[in-house]
């Protein structure tokens, strides 16, 4: 063992038995001694030892020597009081067992303490003034204490708790992380880094909010001061003024060659706006204006309207041009948005993937509905300089491809009559981007200072950005196509041939006439594509319910479901082809799920289960499974070894379920943890879809005897709002919560909704 051994041996105390036993096991195993502690050494009399062969005698004596070495190490790892308990032990195994028994009282104390720690863990929340790093340290300290008392919190659970416990100001970023990230594939440090980056941006915003204005200030306040107290007298939103004494505010800094829009422009000068300012000011200090200039050197700036240098188009005193006039627009909607300036020539350039980067637009705008991946109704109007008005019909997300990468543009107004797609630089600045203009080039950087866009000014002095359109299979161009796509998604991405058959043959109620569109569903292509298979031979079909049931297990899935499952098992009735699905944490649960299924199915059908057909998976061939089938007179048919094709009905059913579930998750861009909910919906929908094996009926009707109604079906993953019961809210609290639709409640006429960040499902 060496003379240095005592210094390496962990010391046992009254409170560290758990950690000590782990360390001691590792130490003994490293010296090849743990086996004798665990198994013990057989005691022999002299006669028994004499009867051994030389090799057996040598091995036995070597084991005895190892046992004494292990016992010595245990002696070294305890204090004097504990040593007295094991001093009479003759073997290391005996000493180890004595220590285990004596520490049982300590384990009970740990359990009591663990209950207290669990309570602290559940109620722990981030304080509003607390920093992310401090809260993570506080939470980690608590989980480490729980670990020392016998309960380990895995990294995924730790991250879920962290997101659940963040303060309200992090709510939107928490939702974004939960919707876009798979926590099982994410490290804790990565998550904490994302939260700290967001915290840093919020601190920056707070520091910059006291300046004269953020970069590319597009939402300008008109006539904020009323009466005589304003400090401006002029007619323009920039304050035309008549002189003013504000010396410092209007001075031009000659060394400032670059205009960085994140620093803002000084208001003031001689501008002539579209509306008239009010107020004459009071006292000498306020004066009657704010001085001239305030924008740096404008001598090289050319006006879009008159072509002269020294001012910008919205400061221009020349009459507006007719056909080529810039479109100045203001919006009025339910949110009370201020002015929206569109300084883009009306060329209709947005239809070819071109977006205009506009310093005057207060919001992103797009006139092409098919570019939106999600769209919600939103009222309001856009009023142009010629007194014409266009309605704002929605607000949503546009998907484009920039430099080969998919980019989502949020908060885009859908304005059907607008002729150009507009990117508001002011809105981008509010999102944390920095915009710089220099030498006819516009550059944009993200919050970390990484350049994401660099474009040169065009010959007509515009900044344009070319972005390819990301084709989405969810938006159609006609009402008929829109309805077809809607039902395609509601029916779990069922093929249009099946949809048309289901609609035309009136197998279900509530389904309108379907006109198949000409385009291909991208989510179906990604989720369902496979190689062609060989045709199989026909087999005899069952003539009554439960005469033959096919079963198979799918999994393990690399991502654990929200409910903690990694497998699912299906049972398919051969007569009706109706399918039932159950979710498993381990394959060993298969027998219990089979018992549940049999009791339910026999009760519903009034028929006994006669034959069960499965593959030769260990979960089906266990002794307990075999005994259960014999007990209830169920014939258990097994496929030939290495021939899962013989269980073709169950295999094909699982393939169809997974194709549909994969397409639903892909179609909405949801995290993989929603796979179980998607599988449940897929089975629910497939039972209401046509199948070649049952003529002119759906599996649901073939099993139950009546036609299903599909009017209640909804698109998997769509946004839904759950009503909050009166008992759970106060007078001024919200009456509903934003959730995600994830399925249909099995035991009631209700929808199953999931609120990101919670483990709770709402049945409505």
XYZ file of C-alpha atoms in Angstrom:
764
model
C 0.000 0.000 0.000
C 2.848 2.378 0.553
C 3.611 4.728 3.382
C 1.526 7.534 1.921
C -1.758 5.639 2.128
C -3.171 7.115 5.376
C -3.084 10.603 3.855
C -5.121 9.395 0.868
C -7.884 7.683 2.822
C -11.144 9.666 3.220
C -12.260 10.195 6.812
C -15.748 9.195 7.933
C -17.706 11.663 10.061
C -21.250 11.723 11.411
C -22.576 13.631 8.392
C -20.615 12.467 5.337
C -21.303 8.746 5.101
C -22.777 8.986 1.598
C -19.765 10.770 0.098
C -17.334 8.735 2.217
C -18.715 5.387 1.029
C -18.420 6.463 -2.621
C -14.839 7.632 -2.166
C -13.894 4.517 -0.202
C -15.342 2.211 -2.879
C -13.278 3.968 -5.541
C -10.134 3.796 -3.403
C -10.567 0.078 -2.681
C -11.367 -0.684 -6.322
C -8.252 1.184 -7.476
C -6.200 -1.184 -5.300
C -8.176 -4.245 -6.502
C -9.598 -4.775 -3.007
C -13.298 -3.921 -3.398
C -14.205 -7.415 -4.616
C -13.129 -9.025 -1.337
C -15.056 -6.385 0.652
C -18.208 -6.954 -1.384
C -18.050 -10.763 -1.673
C -16.051 -11.653 1.443
C -13.476 -14.432 1.854
C -14.479 -17.958 2.778
C -13.072 -19.141 6.118
C -11.354 -22.555 6.035
C -10.221 -25.016 8.617
C -6.709 -26.454 8.431
C -8.106 -29.722 7.057
C -10.049 -27.902 4.321
C -6.983 -25.893 3.400
C -4.890 -29.047 3.194
C -7.368 -30.516 0.728
C -6.826 -27.654 -1.735
C -4.524 -27.897 -4.700
C -1.432 -25.715 -4.711
C -3.041 -23.232 -7.117
C -6.229 -23.044 -5.038
C -4.227 -22.604 -1.853
C -2.198 -19.747 -3.355
C -5.380 -18.009 -4.589
C -7.111 -18.395 -1.223
C -4.139 -17.009 0.700
C -3.926 -14.091 -1.736
C -7.595 -13.325 -1.064
C -6.951 -13.430 2.689
C -4.070 -11.004 2.262
C -6.255 -8.625 0.217
C -8.958 -8.854 2.856
C -6.540 -7.745 5.570
C -5.300 -4.867 3.404
C -8.896 -3.722 2.864
C -9.634 -3.988 6.584
C -6.569 -1.883 7.355
C -7.736 0.836 4.944
C -11.155 0.871 6.623
C -9.438 1.283 9.992
C -7.547 4.266 8.594
C -10.781 5.869 7.346
C -12.629 6.131 10.674
C -12.152 8.086 13.890
C -11.501 6.548 17.311
C -15.154 6.266 18.308
C -16.144 4.524 15.090
C -13.053 2.305 15.209
C -14.394 0.733 18.397
C -17.451 -0.458 16.446
C -15.424 -2.369 13.885
C -12.387 -3.369 15.912
C -13.778 -6.869 16.502
C -14.554 -7.474 12.836
C -12.440 -10.281 11.405
C -13.033 -9.468 7.726
C -13.382 -6.297 5.719
C -16.869 -7.393 4.598
C -17.988 -7.647 8.213
C -16.542 -4.212 9.043
C -18.226 -2.631 6.025
C -21.633 -4.056 6.969
C -21.245 -2.817 10.562
C -20.633 0.708 9.275
C -23.667 0.502 6.983
C -25.961 -0.520 9.841
C -24.606 2.055 12.259
C -25.179 4.886 9.791
C -28.871 4.118 9.221
C -29.812 6.669 11.842
C -27.853 9.293 9.916
C -29.779 8.389 6.764
C -33.073 9.011 8.563
C -31.873 12.441 9.618
C -30.891 13.130 6.020
C -34.376 12.240 4.830
C -35.881 14.750 7.244
C -33.471 17.449 6.083
C -34.108 16.529 2.460
C -37.809 17.248 2.889
C -36.933 20.755 4.042
C -34.523 21.247 1.142
C -37.152 20.089 -1.351
C -39.577 22.667 -0.008
C -36.938 25.388 -0.395
C -36.216 24.179 -3.929
C -39.856 24.364 -5.000
C -40.449 27.918 -3.739
C -37.093 29.400 -4.744
C -37.537 32.312 -7.165
C -35.228 34.931 -8.614
C -35.618 38.329 -6.958
C -36.408 41.281 -9.228
C -33.151 43.028 -8.306
C -31.028 39.867 -8.343
C -28.475 39.217 -11.072
C -28.538 36.027 -13.119
C -25.139 34.858 -11.870
C -26.088 35.362 -8.221
C -29.344 33.455 -8.619
C -27.651 30.563 -10.437
C -25.089 30.321 -7.621
C -27.864 30.321 -5.009
C -29.788 27.620 -6.867
C -26.668 25.507 -7.449
C -25.758 25.695 -3.747
C -29.183 24.360 -2.823
C -29.052 21.484 -5.345
C -25.572 20.510 -4.136
C -26.900 20.365 -0.583
C -29.759 18.151 -1.794
C -27.233 15.893 -3.513
C -25.266 15.510 -0.281
C -28.486 14.415 1.392
C -29.326 11.753 -1.147
C -31.219 13.421 -4.010
C -29.572 14.270 -7.303
C -31.036 16.910 -9.621
C -30.001 16.176 -13.202
C -28.851 18.980 -15.485
C -32.058 19.107 -17.535
C -34.202 19.392 -14.387
C -31.848 22.086 -13.094
C -32.262 24.095 -16.327
C -36.044 23.653 -16.272
C -36.144 24.914 -12.679
C -33.877 27.841 -13.585
C -36.156 28.945 -16.439
C -39.248 28.420 -14.293
C -37.861 30.625 -11.528
C -36.648 33.634 -13.526
C -38.157 37.021 -12.699
C -40.897 38.561 -14.857
C -38.554 40.715 -16.930
C -37.020 37.513 -18.355
C -40.389 35.976 -19.246
C -40.192 36.644 -22.994
C -36.642 35.325 -23.334
C -37.583 32.221 -21.296
C -40.459 31.492 -23.675
C -38.135 31.985 -26.659
C -35.563 29.549 -25.230
C -38.184 26.921 -24.404
C -39.698 27.148 -27.879
C -36.450 27.121 -29.860
C -33.989 25.109 -27.766
C -33.816 21.453 -26.793
C -32.674 21.490 -23.169
C -31.540 17.873 -23.354
C -28.936 18.916 -25.925
C -27.956 22.078 -24.084
C -25.354 22.632 -21.359
C -26.121 24.607 -18.208
C -23.299 27.048 -18.953
C -24.760 27.707 -22.401
C -28.186 28.483 -20.943
C -26.748 30.724 -18.234
C -24.690 32.522 -20.893
C -27.836 33.240 -22.930
C -29.629 34.638 -19.883
C -26.640 36.775 -18.894
C -26.332 38.125 -22.452
C -29.972 39.197 -22.319
C -29.399 40.735 -18.886
C -26.459 42.708 -20.279
C -28.577 44.033 -23.161
C -31.265 45.197 -20.747
C -28.660 47.039 -18.680
C -27.326 48.705 -21.838
C -30.832 49.771 -22.836
C -31.388 51.310 -19.406
C -28.134 53.264 -19.665
C -28.829 54.521 -23.183
C -32.463 55.467 -22.571
C -31.431 58.771 -20.946
C -29.766 60.078 -24.164
C -31.290 62.421 -26.726
C -32.609 59.437 -28.704
C -31.614 55.995 -29.874
C -30.158 55.262 -33.263
C -32.435 55.817 -36.208
C -35.174 57.321 -34.099
C -38.236 56.618 -36.197
C -41.038 57.290 -33.798
C -41.014 61.076 -33.405
C -43.294 62.807 -30.928
C -45.447 65.506 -32.439
C -46.539 68.464 -30.330
C -45.820 66.862 -26.993
C -45.929 70.263 -25.314
C -49.176 72.166 -25.416
C -49.961 75.786 -24.629
C -46.930 77.972 -24.048
C -44.546 75.693 -22.225
C -42.864 73.734 -25.003
C -39.513 75.196 -25.928
C -40.214 75.046 -29.706
C -42.067 77.480 -31.831
C -41.504 76.191 -35.317
C -43.650 74.273 -37.763
C -41.652 71.075 -38.165
C -41.245 67.987 -36.086
C -37.551 68.844 -36.065
C -38.419 72.333 -34.707
C -38.019 74.940 -37.389
C -37.532 77.638 -34.725
C -36.642 81.228 -35.234
C -33.260 81.581 -33.651
C -33.098 80.123 -30.204
C -30.342 80.451 -27.679
C -29.560 76.774 -27.300
C -25.926 77.090 -28.245
C -24.471 73.764 -27.231
C -27.330 71.614 -28.455
C -27.073 72.724 -32.050
C -23.365 72.840 -32.641
C -21.767 70.786 -35.359
C -18.718 68.757 -34.366
C -16.301 68.983 -37.346
C -14.335 65.860 -36.418
C -17.425 63.650 -36.545
C -17.155 62.153 -40.028
C -19.122 58.999 -39.288
C -22.707 59.016 -38.148
C -23.306 56.141 -35.769
C -27.023 55.661 -35.435
C -26.744 54.134 -32.031
C -25.721 57.552 -30.687
C -28.740 59.392 -32.105
C -29.161 62.725 -33.882
C -29.620 66.015 -32.054
C -33.067 67.429 -32.619
C -33.251 71.026 -33.693
C -32.312 73.151 -36.668
C -34.386 74.525 -39.403
C -36.506 71.576 -40.489
C -39.966 71.870 -41.962
C -42.056 68.830 -41.016
C -45.443 67.473 -41.946
C -47.114 68.703 -38.773
C -46.781 71.890 -36.805
C -45.095 72.100 -33.440
C -46.755 73.968 -30.615
C -45.632 76.196 -27.779
C -43.489 79.288 -27.612
C -41.343 78.533 -24.595
C -41.003 80.364 -21.335
C -38.037 82.255 -19.982
C -34.565 82.829 -21.303
C -33.196 79.412 -20.566
C -35.662 77.615 -22.815
C -35.539 80.198 -25.550
C -37.634 79.905 -28.694
C -35.990 77.045 -30.421
C -33.089 74.694 -30.045
C -30.521 76.205 -32.356
C -29.490 75.315 -35.868
C -27.882 72.206 -37.159
C -27.376 69.368 -34.729
C -26.796 66.644 -37.382
C -23.167 67.007 -38.219
C -21.926 67.971 -41.668
C -24.886 67.811 -44.086
C -22.986 69.323 -47.014
C -22.474 65.934 -48.673
C -26.016 64.716 -48.006
C -28.277 64.819 -51.081
C -32.054 65.185 -50.825
C -34.125 62.392 -52.403
C -36.859 64.905 -53.310
C -35.185 67.937 -54.952
C -31.702 66.539 -55.626
C -29.921 69.364 -53.808
C -27.269 68.899 -51.134
C -27.326 70.009 -47.512
C -30.531 68.464 -46.210
C -32.620 65.286 -46.160
C -35.854 64.656 -48.044
C -38.136 65.035 -45.047
C -36.567 68.494 -44.349
C -37.071 69.544 -47.967
C -39.013 72.787 -48.608
C -39.568 71.997 -52.292
C -42.967 70.632 -53.424
C -43.280 66.893 -53.355
C -42.809 65.166 -56.691
C -45.784 63.469 -58.327
C -45.164 60.013 -59.789
C -41.812 59.507 -58.096
C -42.722 61.155 -54.832
C -41.470 59.611 -51.638
C -44.234 57.952 -49.690
C -44.605 59.525 -46.285
C -47.077 57.579 -44.223
C -48.464 57.639 -40.775
C -50.225 54.778 -39.061
C -53.100 54.759 -36.659
C -54.037 51.508 -34.992
C -55.253 50.069 -31.768
C -51.831 50.361 -30.212
C -51.550 54.080 -30.894
C -48.392 53.796 -33.015
C -46.893 57.175 -34.017
C -45.635 58.209 -37.454
C -44.354 55.675 -39.969
C -42.202 57.257 -42.688
C -41.564 55.266 -45.853
C -38.691 56.963 -47.653
C -38.693 54.352 -50.423
C -39.456 55.088 -54.052
C -42.668 53.313 -55.061
C -41.060 50.771 -57.352
C -42.604 47.620 -55.983
C -39.245 46.029 -55.440
C -40.255 43.708 -52.642
C -41.676 41.045 -54.938
C -38.303 39.745 -56.051
C -36.834 39.143 -52.611
C -35.613 42.724 -52.174
C -36.163 44.503 -48.868
C -35.540 48.213 -48.350
C -33.626 49.271 -45.255
C -35.519 52.400 -44.276
C -34.407 54.939 -41.686
C -37.846 56.510 -41.685
C -40.109 53.504 -41.183
C -41.212 52.858 -37.640
C -42.218 49.251 -38.355
C -41.325 46.386 -40.677
C -43.961 45.988 -43.418
C -44.659 43.337 -46.037
C -47.420 43.082 -48.610
C -47.013 39.394 -49.464
C -49.056 37.090 -47.257
C -47.320 33.956 -48.485
C -44.032 35.110 -46.903
C -45.470 34.889 -43.378
C -44.935 31.733 -41.351
C -47.353 32.944 -38.687
C -49.872 35.752 -38.826
C -52.254 37.179 -36.252
C -55.006 39.752 -36.893
C -54.007 43.348 -36.192
C -56.023 46.474 -37.015
C -54.914 49.913 -38.094
C -54.217 51.993 -41.184
C -51.298 53.368 -43.157
C -51.977 56.898 -44.439
C -49.817 58.203 -47.300
C -48.960 61.749 -48.262
C -51.569 61.837 -51.044
C -54.309 61.244 -48.424
C -54.746 57.604 -49.488
C -55.047 54.961 -46.793
C -54.244 51.248 -46.666
C -55.376 48.877 -43.946
C -53.004 46.903 -41.759
C -54.502 43.417 -41.690
C -52.082 41.494 -39.523
C -48.830 41.159 -37.670
C -46.544 38.154 -37.722
C -43.256 36.476 -38.564
C -41.603 36.359 -42.000
C -39.064 33.637 -42.873
C -36.274 34.530 -45.308
C -32.860 33.140 -46.225
C -29.884 35.482 -45.812
C -26.366 34.306 -46.692
C -27.574 30.716 -46.784
C -29.104 30.823 -43.300
C -32.751 30.933 -42.330
C -33.680 34.201 -40.628
C -36.968 34.981 -38.881
C -38.129 38.614 -38.931
C -40.537 39.228 -36.060
C -43.242 41.869 -35.621
C -43.823 42.484 -39.329
C -47.018 44.313 -40.336
C -48.996 42.659 -43.127
C -50.105 45.552 -45.371
C -51.591 44.055 -48.571
C -51.427 47.321 -50.515
C -47.803 48.210 -49.843
C -45.649 47.903 -52.967
C -42.285 47.360 -51.285
C -41.088 45.199 -48.414
C -39.698 47.475 -45.720
C -37.220 46.773 -42.927
C -37.377 49.446 -40.245
C -33.878 50.263 -39.045
C -35.370 51.906 -35.980
C -37.122 48.678 -35.040
C -33.883 46.759 -35.533
C -32.056 49.219 -33.281
C -34.655 48.614 -30.578
C -33.864 44.901 -30.879
C -30.241 45.598 -29.962
C -28.615 46.058 -33.372
C -26.208 48.920 -34.148
C -26.377 50.689 -37.500
C -23.524 52.718 -39.003
C -23.508 54.862 -42.168
C -20.244 55.840 -43.794
C -18.990 56.485 -47.327
C -22.216 55.318 -48.929
C -22.233 52.023 -47.012
C -24.658 50.850 -44.350
C -23.365 48.292 -41.846
C -25.347 46.598 -39.108
C -23.911 44.784 -36.079
C -25.575 42.603 -33.467
C -25.373 43.059 -29.717
C -21.994 41.284 -29.559
C -20.492 43.580 -32.193
C -20.543 40.980 -34.987
C -21.345 42.424 -38.394
C -24.445 40.797 -39.861
C -25.231 43.071 -42.823
C -23.196 45.391 -45.060
C -24.831 46.973 -48.113
C -23.828 49.796 -50.457
C -26.098 52.636 -51.455
C -27.701 52.142 -54.883
C -27.581 54.663 -57.723
C -30.938 56.080 -56.633
C -29.577 56.470 -53.106
C -31.405 53.568 -51.476
C -30.151 50.733 -49.307
C -31.521 47.378 -50.442
C -31.033 43.902 -49.048
C -31.673 40.803 -51.168
C -33.084 37.873 -49.217
C -34.437 34.654 -50.685
C -37.928 33.652 -49.716
C -38.185 30.564 -47.509
C -40.998 28.503 -48.965
C -43.584 27.598 -46.381
C -46.106 24.890 -46.984
C -48.622 26.307 -44.552
C -49.782 29.443 -46.451
C -51.743 29.203 -49.671
C -52.701 31.771 -52.309
C -56.407 31.046 -52.712
C -59.246 30.448 -50.301
C -59.633 26.866 -51.515
C -55.938 26.153 -51.063
C -55.895 27.835 -47.661
C -58.727 25.598 -46.494
C -57.005 22.510 -47.923
C -53.740 23.388 -46.181
C -55.584 24.091 -42.928
C -57.175 20.641 -42.912
C -53.915 19.058 -44.046
C -52.349 20.385 -40.836
C -55.355 19.679 -38.631
C -55.339 16.081 -39.826
C -51.699 15.674 -38.813
C -50.271 16.168 -42.344
C -52.502 13.490 -43.858
C -51.851 13.236 -47.608
C -54.205 15.177 -49.875
C -55.303 11.959 -51.603
C -56.521 10.624 -48.270
C -58.088 13.976 -47.388
C -59.980 14.078 -50.687
C -61.174 10.481 -50.200
C -62.262 11.229 -46.631
C -64.165 14.314 -47.773
C -65.717 12.849 -50.930
C -66.911 9.586 -49.385
C -68.444 11.338 -46.344
C -66.684 8.969 -43.932
C -66.611 11.728 -41.317
C -68.734 14.719 -40.419
C -67.540 18.327 -40.303
C -64.965 18.057 -43.120
C -65.491 20.448 -46.090
C -64.803 19.598 -49.727
C -61.039 19.474 -50.249
C -59.307 20.838 -53.368
C -55.701 19.546 -53.334
C -53.149 22.350 -53.932
C -50.387 22.079 -56.496
C -47.504 22.617 -54.083
C -45.657 20.066 -51.948
C -45.643 20.214 -48.150
C -42.038 20.730 -47.073
C -42.663 19.355 -43.570
C -44.119 16.156 -45.079
C -41.136 15.800 -47.411
C -38.713 16.055 -44.498
C -40.789 14.012 -42.088
C -42.098 11.157 -44.258
C -39.702 10.480 -47.124
C -38.397 6.887 -47.245
C -37.261 4.221 -49.670
C -39.733 2.135 -51.621
C -40.618 -1.202 -50.011
C -41.392 -4.567 -51.494
C -44.996 -5.687 -51.689
C -45.948 -8.182 -49.012
C -48.290 -11.116 -49.363
C -51.902 -10.948 -48.240
C -52.917 -12.624 -44.977
C -56.260 -13.619 -43.524
C -58.165 -10.751 -41.888
C -60.030 -10.898 -38.596
C -63.832 -11.018 -38.781
C -64.653 -9.412 -35.411
C -63.095 -6.906 -32.971
C -60.216 -8.254 -30.825
C -60.001 -11.489 -32.769
C -56.422 -10.450 -33.554
C -54.419 -7.565 -32.074
C -51.011 -6.449 -33.354
C -48.512 -4.805 -30.984
C -45.080 -3.219 -31.259
C -42.807 -0.931 -29.236
C -41.000 2.122 -30.659
C -37.931 3.670 -29.040
C -35.829 4.561 -27.256
C -36.088 8.210 -28.308
C -32.974 10.316 -27.809
C -35.083 13.054 -26.205
C -37.197 12.328 -23.147
C -40.782 13.510 -23.544
C -42.389 16.151 -21.350
C -43.954 13.334 -19.339
C -40.626 11.517 -18.910
C -41.212 8.734 -21.474
C -38.669 7.262 -23.893
C -40.799 4.558 -25.574
C -44.337 4.018 -26.751
C -46.313 0.821 -27.356
C -49.184 0.458 -29.835
C -52.055 -2.031 -30.003
C -53.859 -2.274 -33.369
C -57.113 -4.175 -33.801
C -56.875 -6.204 -37.025
C -60.626 -6.041 -37.743
C -61.146 -2.253 -37.479
C -57.491 -1.134 -37.660
C -58.170 1.187 -34.733
C -54.989 1.899 -32.780
C -54.253 2.687 -29.133
C -50.965 4.086 -27.840
C -49.379 4.046 -24.373
C -46.126 5.706 -23.292
C -43.376 3.951 -21.335
C -40.381 5.074 -19.333
C -38.860 1.591 -19.662
C -39.672 -1.407 -21.864
C -40.397 -3.431 -18.738
C -43.702 -1.544 -18.395
C -45.080 -3.300 -21.510
C -47.015 -5.951 -19.567
C -48.781 -3.388 -17.358
C -49.824 -1.371 -20.416
C -51.095 -4.548 -22.108
C -53.243 -5.281 -19.055
C -54.671 -1.742 -19.203
C -55.406 -2.064 -22.907
C -57.062 -5.482 -22.614
C -59.376 -4.383 -19.790
C -60.435 -1.256 -21.679
C -60.835 -2.856 -25.123
C -62.833 -5.855 -23.908
C -65.124 -3.546 -21.949
C -65.738 -1.306 -24.980
C -66.248 -4.061 -27.553
C -67.902 -6.729 -25.441
C -65.559 -9.264 -27.072
C -62.663 -11.231 -25.520
C -59.153 -10.755 -26.865
C -58.267 -13.920 -28.738
C -54.824 -13.545 -30.383
C -51.919 -11.151 -29.729
C -49.247 -10.921 -32.432
C -45.846 -9.368 -31.586
C -42.181 -9.621 -32.457
C -39.660 -11.420 -30.259
C -38.594 -8.427 -28.210
C -37.590 -9.244 -24.653
C -40.516 -7.242 -23.287
C -42.929 -9.681 -25.008
C -41.084 -12.951 -24.345
C -40.642 -12.590 -20.592
C -41.934 -15.290 -18.268
C -44.483 -12.933 -16.687
C -45.917 -11.932 -20.078
C -46.197 -15.562 -21.145
C -47.873 -16.592 -17.883
C -50.418 -13.755 -18.155
C -51.431 -14.790 -21.692
C -51.826 -18.426 -20.620
C -53.847 -17.413 -17.574
C -56.430 -15.576 -19.704
C -56.428 -17.932 -22.663
C -54.794 -15.469 -25.056
C -52.863 -17.022 -27.932
C -49.536 -15.195 -28.206
C -48.155 -15.385 -31.760
C -44.469 -14.478 -32.164
C -42.664 -13.639 -35.389
C -39.794 -15.771 -36.626
C -36.367 -14.813 -35.296
C -34.909 -11.698 -36.970
C -38.079 -11.313 -39.084
C -39.985 -8.244 -37.822
C -41.643 -8.055 -41.266
C -44.013 -10.812 -40.121
C -45.452 -8.290 -37.671
C -46.120 -6.005 -40.623
C -49.354 -4.367 -39.450
C -47.786 -3.086 -36.222
C -44.509 -2.145 -37.942
C -46.290 -0.144 -40.664
C -48.575 1.492 -38.118
C -45.589 2.708 -36.094
C -43.941 3.983 -39.288
C -47.077 5.926 -40.229
C -47.419 7.330 -36.713
C -43.801 8.495 -36.609
C -43.997 10.046 -40.091
C -47.060 12.008 -39.077
C -45.647 13.021 -35.675
C -42.329 14.064 -37.205
C -44.099 16.201 -39.805
C -46.221 17.923 -37.157
C -43.214 18.772 -34.995
C -41.167 19.890 -38.022
C -44.058 21.885 -39.460
C -44.276 24.056 -36.357
C -40.561 24.088 -35.538
C -41.192 22.718 -32.047
C -38.520 21.156 -29.803
C -38.163 17.375 -29.981
C -39.451 16.985 -26.422
C -42.987 17.300 -27.853
C -42.693 13.938 -29.674
C -45.045 12.076 -27.301
C -47.781 14.692 -27.672
C -47.359 14.536 -31.465
C -47.595 10.723 -31.413
C -50.788 10.902 -29.325
C -52.361 13.349 -31.797
C -51.204 11.234 -34.757
C -52.985 8.156 -33.376
C -56.096 10.207 -32.595
C -56.206 11.548 -36.170
C -55.306 8.247 -37.884
C -58.271 6.570 -36.210
C -60.400 9.098 -38.111
C -58.630 8.674 -41.476
C -59.349 6.191 -44.290
C -57.335 2.974 -44.552
C -57.066 0.476 -47.403
C -57.806 -2.407 -45.055
C -61.289 -1.133 -44.126
C -63.552 -0.182 -47.027
C -65.727 2.965 -46.837
C -65.221 3.374 -43.092
C -62.705 4.919 -40.778
C -61.174 2.754 -38.024
C -63.186 4.790 -35.511
C -66.497 3.890 -37.197
C -65.499 0.254 -37.782
C -64.817 -0.099 -34.046
C -67.603 2.003 -32.514
C -70.331 1.865 -35.161
C -70.805 5.628 -35.712
C -69.134 8.243 -37.890
C -66.688 10.585 -36.186
C -66.979 14.364 -36.408
C -63.711 16.179 -37.170
C -64.944 19.751 -36.866
C -63.175 20.095 -33.509
C -59.703 19.241 -34.882
C -57.001 21.895 -34.571
C -53.461 22.336 -35.908
C -50.877 20.709 -33.642
C -48.581 23.320 -32.068
C -50.818 26.310 -32.767
C -51.225 29.088 -30.205
C -54.173 28.680 -27.842
C -55.386 30.549 -24.788
C -56.394 28.739 -21.605
C -59.045 30.350 -19.434
C -57.859 30.880 -15.864
C -60.525 29.789 -13.337
C -61.816 32.418 -10.919
C -60.263 30.513 -8.025
C -56.770 31.010 -9.483
C -56.844 34.728 -10.249
C -57.593 38.076 -8.686
C -59.727 40.913 -9.981
C -57.121 42.555 -12.213
C -55.255 39.420 -13.281
C -55.333 38.175 -16.852
C -58.308 35.946 -17.624
C -56.329 33.647 -19.907
C -52.805 32.354 -20.488
C -50.997 31.863 -23.787
C -50.334 28.147 -24.382
C -49.583 25.645 -27.132
C -52.167 23.172 -28.415
C -50.710 19.670 -27.955
C -53.626 17.288 -28.184
C -57.077 16.113 -27.223
C -58.030 15.074 -23.706
C -58.646 11.298 -23.717
C -61.476 11.200 -21.186
C -63.438 14.354 -22.053
C -64.426 16.679 -24.882
C -61.503 18.959 -24.221
C -58.286 20.253 -25.705
C -54.938 19.577 -24.117
C -52.815 22.709 -23.840
C -49.270 23.077 -22.579
C -47.826 26.244 -21.117
C -44.084 26.556 -21.889
C -42.120 26.748 -18.669
C -44.638 24.767 -16.649
C -45.246 21.049 -16.295
C -48.970 21.649 -16.172
C -51.422 20.715 -18.916
C -54.789 22.396 -19.126
C -57.860 20.404 -20.172
C -60.404 22.890 -21.497
